[in-house]
Each structure stands twice: as C-alpha cells, then as structure tokens.
mmCIF file of C-alpha atoms and ligand atoms in Angstrom:
data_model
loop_
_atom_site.group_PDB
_atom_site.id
_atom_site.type_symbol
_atom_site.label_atom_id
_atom_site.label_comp_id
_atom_site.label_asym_id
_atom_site.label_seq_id
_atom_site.Cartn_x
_atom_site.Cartn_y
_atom_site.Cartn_z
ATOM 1 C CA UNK Z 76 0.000 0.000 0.000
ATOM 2 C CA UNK Z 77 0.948 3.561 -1.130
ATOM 3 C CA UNK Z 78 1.781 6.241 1.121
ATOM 4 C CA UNK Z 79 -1.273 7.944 -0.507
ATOM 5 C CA UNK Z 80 -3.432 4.771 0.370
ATOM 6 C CA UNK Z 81 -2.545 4.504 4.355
ATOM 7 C CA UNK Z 82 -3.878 8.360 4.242
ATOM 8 C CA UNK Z 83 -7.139 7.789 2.596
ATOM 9 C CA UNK Z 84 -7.612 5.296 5.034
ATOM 10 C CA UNK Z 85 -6.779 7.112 8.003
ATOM 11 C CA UNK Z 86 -8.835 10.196 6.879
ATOM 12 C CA UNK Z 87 -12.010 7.925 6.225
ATOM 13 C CA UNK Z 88 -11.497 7.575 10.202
ATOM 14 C CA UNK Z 89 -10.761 11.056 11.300
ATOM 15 C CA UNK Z 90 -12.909 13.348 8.861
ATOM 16 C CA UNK Z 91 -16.588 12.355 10.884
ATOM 17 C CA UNK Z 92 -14.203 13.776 14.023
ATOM 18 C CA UNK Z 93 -12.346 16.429 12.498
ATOM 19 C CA UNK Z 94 -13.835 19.266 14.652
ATOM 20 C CA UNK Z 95 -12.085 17.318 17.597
ATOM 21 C CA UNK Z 96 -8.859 16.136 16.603
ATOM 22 C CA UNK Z 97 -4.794 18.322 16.920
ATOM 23 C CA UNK Z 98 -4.075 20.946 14.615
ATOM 24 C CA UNK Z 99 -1.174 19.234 13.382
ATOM 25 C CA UNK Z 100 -3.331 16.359 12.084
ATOM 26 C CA UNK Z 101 -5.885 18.056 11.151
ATOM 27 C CA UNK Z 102 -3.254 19.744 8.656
ATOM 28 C CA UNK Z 103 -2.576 16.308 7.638
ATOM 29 C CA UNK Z 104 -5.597 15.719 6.330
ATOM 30 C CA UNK Z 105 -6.258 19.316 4.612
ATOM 31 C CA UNK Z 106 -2.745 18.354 2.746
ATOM 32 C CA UNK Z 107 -4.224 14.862 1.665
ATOM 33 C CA UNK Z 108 -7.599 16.409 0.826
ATOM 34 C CA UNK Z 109 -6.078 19.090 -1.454
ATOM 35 C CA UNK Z 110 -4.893 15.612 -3.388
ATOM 36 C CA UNK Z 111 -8.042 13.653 -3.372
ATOM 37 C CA UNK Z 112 -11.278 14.454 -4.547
ATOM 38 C CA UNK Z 113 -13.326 12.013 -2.378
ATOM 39 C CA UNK Z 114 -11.553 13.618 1.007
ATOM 40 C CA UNK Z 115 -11.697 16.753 -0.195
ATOM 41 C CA UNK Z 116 -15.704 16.515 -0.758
ATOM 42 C CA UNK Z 117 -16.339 14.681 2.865
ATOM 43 C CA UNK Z 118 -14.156 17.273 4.560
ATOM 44 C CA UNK Z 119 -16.143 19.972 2.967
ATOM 45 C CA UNK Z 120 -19.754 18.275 4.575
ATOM 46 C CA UNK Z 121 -18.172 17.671 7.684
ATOM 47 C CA UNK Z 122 -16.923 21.195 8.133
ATOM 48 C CA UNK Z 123 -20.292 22.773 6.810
ATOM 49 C CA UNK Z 124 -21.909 20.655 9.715
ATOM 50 C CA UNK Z 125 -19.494 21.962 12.225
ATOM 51 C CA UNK Z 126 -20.500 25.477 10.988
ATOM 52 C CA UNK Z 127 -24.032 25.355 10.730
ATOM 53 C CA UNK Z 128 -24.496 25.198 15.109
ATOM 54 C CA UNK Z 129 -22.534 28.360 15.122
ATOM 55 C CA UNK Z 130 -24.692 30.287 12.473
ATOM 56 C CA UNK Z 131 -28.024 29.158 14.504
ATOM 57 C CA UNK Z 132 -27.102 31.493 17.074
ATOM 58 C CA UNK Z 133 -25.647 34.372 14.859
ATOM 59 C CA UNK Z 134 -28.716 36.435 13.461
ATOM 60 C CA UNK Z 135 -26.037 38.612 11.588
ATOM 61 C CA UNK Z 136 -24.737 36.701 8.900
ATOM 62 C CA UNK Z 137 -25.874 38.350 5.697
ATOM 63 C CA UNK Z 138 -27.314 34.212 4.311
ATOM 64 C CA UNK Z 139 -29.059 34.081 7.617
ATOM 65 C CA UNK Z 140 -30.755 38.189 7.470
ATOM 66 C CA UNK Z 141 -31.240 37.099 3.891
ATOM 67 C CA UNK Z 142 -33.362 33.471 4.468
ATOM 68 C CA UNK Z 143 -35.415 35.279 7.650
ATOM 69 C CA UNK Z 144 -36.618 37.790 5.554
ATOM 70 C CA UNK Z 145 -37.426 35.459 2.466
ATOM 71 C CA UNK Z 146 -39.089 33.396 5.314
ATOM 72 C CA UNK Z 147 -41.014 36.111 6.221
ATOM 73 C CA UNK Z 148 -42.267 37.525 3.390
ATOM 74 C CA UNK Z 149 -43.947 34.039 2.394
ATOM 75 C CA UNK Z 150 -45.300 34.074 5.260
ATOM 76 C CA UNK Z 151 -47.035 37.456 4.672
ATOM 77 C CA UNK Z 152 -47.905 36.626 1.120
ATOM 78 C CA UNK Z 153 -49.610 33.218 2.889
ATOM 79 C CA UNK Z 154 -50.948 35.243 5.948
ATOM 80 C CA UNK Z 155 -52.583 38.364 3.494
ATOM 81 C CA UNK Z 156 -54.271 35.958 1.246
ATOM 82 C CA UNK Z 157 -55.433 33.872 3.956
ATOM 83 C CA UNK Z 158 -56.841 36.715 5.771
ATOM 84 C CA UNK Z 159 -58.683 37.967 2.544
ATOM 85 C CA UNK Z 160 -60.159 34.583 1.982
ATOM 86 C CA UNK Z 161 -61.464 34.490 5.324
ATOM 87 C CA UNK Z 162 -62.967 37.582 5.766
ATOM 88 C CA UNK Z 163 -64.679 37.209 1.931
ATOM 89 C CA UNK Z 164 -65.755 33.741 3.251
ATOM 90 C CA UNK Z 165 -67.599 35.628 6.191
ATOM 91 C CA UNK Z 166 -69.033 37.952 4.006
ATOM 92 C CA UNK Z 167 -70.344 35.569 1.777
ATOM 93 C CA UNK Z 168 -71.777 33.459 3.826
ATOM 94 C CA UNK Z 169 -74.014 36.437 5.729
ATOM 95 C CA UNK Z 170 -75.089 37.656 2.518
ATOM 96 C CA UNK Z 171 -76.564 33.608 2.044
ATOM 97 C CA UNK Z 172 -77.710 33.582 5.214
ATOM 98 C CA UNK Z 173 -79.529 37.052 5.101
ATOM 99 C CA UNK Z 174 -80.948 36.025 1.475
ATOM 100 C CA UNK Z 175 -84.215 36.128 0.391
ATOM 101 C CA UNK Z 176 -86.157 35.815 -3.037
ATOM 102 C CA UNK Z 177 -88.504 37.775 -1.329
ATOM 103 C CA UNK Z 178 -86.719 40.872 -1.311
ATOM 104 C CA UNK Z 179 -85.546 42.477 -4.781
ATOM 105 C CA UNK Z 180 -82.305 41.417 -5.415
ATOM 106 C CA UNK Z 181 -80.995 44.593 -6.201
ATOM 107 C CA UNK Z 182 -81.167 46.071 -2.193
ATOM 108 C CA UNK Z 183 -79.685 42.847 -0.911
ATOM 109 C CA UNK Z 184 -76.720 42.992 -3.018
ATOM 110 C CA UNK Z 185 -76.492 46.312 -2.255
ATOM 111 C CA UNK Z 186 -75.700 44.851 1.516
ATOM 112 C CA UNK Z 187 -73.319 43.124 -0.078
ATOM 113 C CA UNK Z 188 -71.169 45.745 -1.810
ATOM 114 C CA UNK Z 189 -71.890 47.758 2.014
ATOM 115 C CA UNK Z 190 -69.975 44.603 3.701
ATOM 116 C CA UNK Z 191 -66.950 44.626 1.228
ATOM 117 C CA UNK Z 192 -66.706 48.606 1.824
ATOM 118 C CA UNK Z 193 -67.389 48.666 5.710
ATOM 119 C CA UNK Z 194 -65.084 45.161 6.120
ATOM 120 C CA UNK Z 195 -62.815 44.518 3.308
ATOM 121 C CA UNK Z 196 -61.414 47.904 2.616
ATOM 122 C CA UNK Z 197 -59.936 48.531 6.049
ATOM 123 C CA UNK Z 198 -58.397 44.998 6.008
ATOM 124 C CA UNK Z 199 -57.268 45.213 2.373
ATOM 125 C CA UNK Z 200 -55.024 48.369 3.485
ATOM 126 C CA UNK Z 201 -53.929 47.470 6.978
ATOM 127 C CA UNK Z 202 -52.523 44.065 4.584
ATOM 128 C CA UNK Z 203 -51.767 46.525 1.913
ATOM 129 C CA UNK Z 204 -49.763 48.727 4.125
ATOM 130 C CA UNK Z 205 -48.175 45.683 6.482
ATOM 131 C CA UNK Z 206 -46.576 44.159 2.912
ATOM 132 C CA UNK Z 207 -45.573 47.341 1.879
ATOM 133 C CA UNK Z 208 -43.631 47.896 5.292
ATOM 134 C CA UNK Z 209 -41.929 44.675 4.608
ATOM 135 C CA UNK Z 210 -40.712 45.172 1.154
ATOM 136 C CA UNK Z 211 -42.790 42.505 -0.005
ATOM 137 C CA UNK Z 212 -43.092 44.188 -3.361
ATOM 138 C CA UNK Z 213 -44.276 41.988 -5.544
ATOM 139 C CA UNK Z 214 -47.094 40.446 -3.105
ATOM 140 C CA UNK Z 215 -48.115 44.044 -2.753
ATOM 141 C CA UNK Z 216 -48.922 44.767 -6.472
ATOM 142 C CA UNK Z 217 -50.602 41.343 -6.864
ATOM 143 C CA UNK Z 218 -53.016 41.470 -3.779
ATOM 144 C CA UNK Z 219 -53.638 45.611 -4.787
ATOM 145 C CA UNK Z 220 -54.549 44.689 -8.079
ATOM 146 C CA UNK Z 221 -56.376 41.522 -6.785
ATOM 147 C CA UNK Z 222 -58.961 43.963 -4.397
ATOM 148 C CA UNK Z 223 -59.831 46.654 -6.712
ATOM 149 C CA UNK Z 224 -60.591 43.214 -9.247
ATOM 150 C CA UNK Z 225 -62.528 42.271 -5.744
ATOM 151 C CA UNK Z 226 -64.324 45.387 -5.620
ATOM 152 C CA UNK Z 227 -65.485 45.892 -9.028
ATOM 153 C CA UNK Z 228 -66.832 42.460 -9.512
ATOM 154 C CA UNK Z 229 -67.645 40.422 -6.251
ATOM 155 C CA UNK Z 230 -71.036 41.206 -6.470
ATOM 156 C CA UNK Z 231 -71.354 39.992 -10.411
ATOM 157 C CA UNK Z 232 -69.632 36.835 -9.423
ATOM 158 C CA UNK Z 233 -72.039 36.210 -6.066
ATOM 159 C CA UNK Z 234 -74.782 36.783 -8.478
ATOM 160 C CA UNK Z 235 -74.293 33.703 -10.495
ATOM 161 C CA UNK Z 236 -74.906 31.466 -7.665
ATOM 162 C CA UNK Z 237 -78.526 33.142 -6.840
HETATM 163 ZN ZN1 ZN G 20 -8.526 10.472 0.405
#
C-alpha cells in the first residue's frame, strides 16, 4: 500500500471527528484532501456541519438576514391571502344567510357591496400597508390589483350562484 493509500484510510477515520482532533493532524488531512477528490468533498460536509451550530445562534450573517426575511415575506404573502379569503368567506356566507327571493335582489346585493366597503377595505389596506412595510413588493402589487378586481366584480360573481 501507497503512502497515498494509508492516508485515505486514516482520513475515512478522522474526517466524521475532524472538529475534535490536533491541529497538526488536522493539517494532515487538509494536505491529503487538497490531493483527493473524495476527502476533499467529505471534509467539505463535515466542516459545513461543524458550521451550521454556530450560524443558529448568529442572526447577523448576511445568508441568515437574507433566508429570515425570504421566510417572512412568504409568510405574509400566505398570511394576506389567507386573511382575505377568510374575511370574503364571512361575508359571503351572511349575505346567504340574510338572502331572500322575497326581497328584490338589487337592495340585498347592495348589503353586499356595504360589507366589502365597511369590512374589506380597512383589512385590504392594513394588509396593503403591512406588505408594503416589509418590502414585499411583488405580493403588494398582486393582492392591490387583486382587491380593486374584488371590488369591481364580487357582487357579479355572487350573483351567479342566486
Ligand atoms: Zn482520500
């Protein structure tokens, strides 16, 4: 067996512990990794692993600012849309409850359009201005251009199911 062979082997052993062993064999094995690809690529994982309990605690690290607020502004996009779809459920499901054939059709959906203005404008901009806060640009446009669609035609769509 090669010089080069006895070192693979060893570093098979010490790579999974390489956080604990002495600097002077840990130099060892960075020499033999720079050689071999295999070495090289476990050394890599194993000091990625080592790293990652570190960067848990450490807010600061520009990856970690950078996945929080990608984190964050899907959970906004989720949390707007979900909020919308709620309070449209409610709404919708008062106007059905309140319904009548017996009363012209026109006054009762003019309850309706009375619920999206005294309910789903204020929430619209308190979510409007929340995403805006957060930079969530894009989610801002969409869900904007999604209530004045809301406005405009909720009614006409409720009126196909009567
Ligand atoms: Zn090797």
């Amino acid at each position: 067996m090669t010089k080069f062979d006895d070192l693979h082997i060893l570093c098979q052993e010490l790579i999974p512990i390489y956080s604990e062993i002495d600097e002077e064999a840990k130099q060892v094995i960075e020499r033999h990794a720079e050689e071999c690809e295999f070495c090289k690529k476990k050394l890599n994982t194993a000091a990625n692993i080592e790293i990652t309990p570190k960067e848990m605690n450490d807010d600061n690290t520009p990856v970690k600012r950078f996945k929080k607020l990608f984190l964050l502004k899907k959970v906004n996009t989720l949390l707007v849309l979900t909020l919308r779809v709620i309070v449209l459920g409610l709404i919708t499901f008062d106007f059905f409850q309140r319904f009548s054939q017996n009363i012209p059709h026109g006054i009762q959906f003019e309850g309706l359009r009375a619920s999206l203005v005294l309910f789903y404008i204020p929430l619209s901009f308190v979510l409007l201005m929340f995403t805006w806060f957060i930079k969530n640009k894009r989610t801002f446009w969409i869900t904007l251009i999604l209530d004045v669609l809301i406005l405009y035609f909720f009614d006409n769509i409720i009126r196909l199911f009567v």
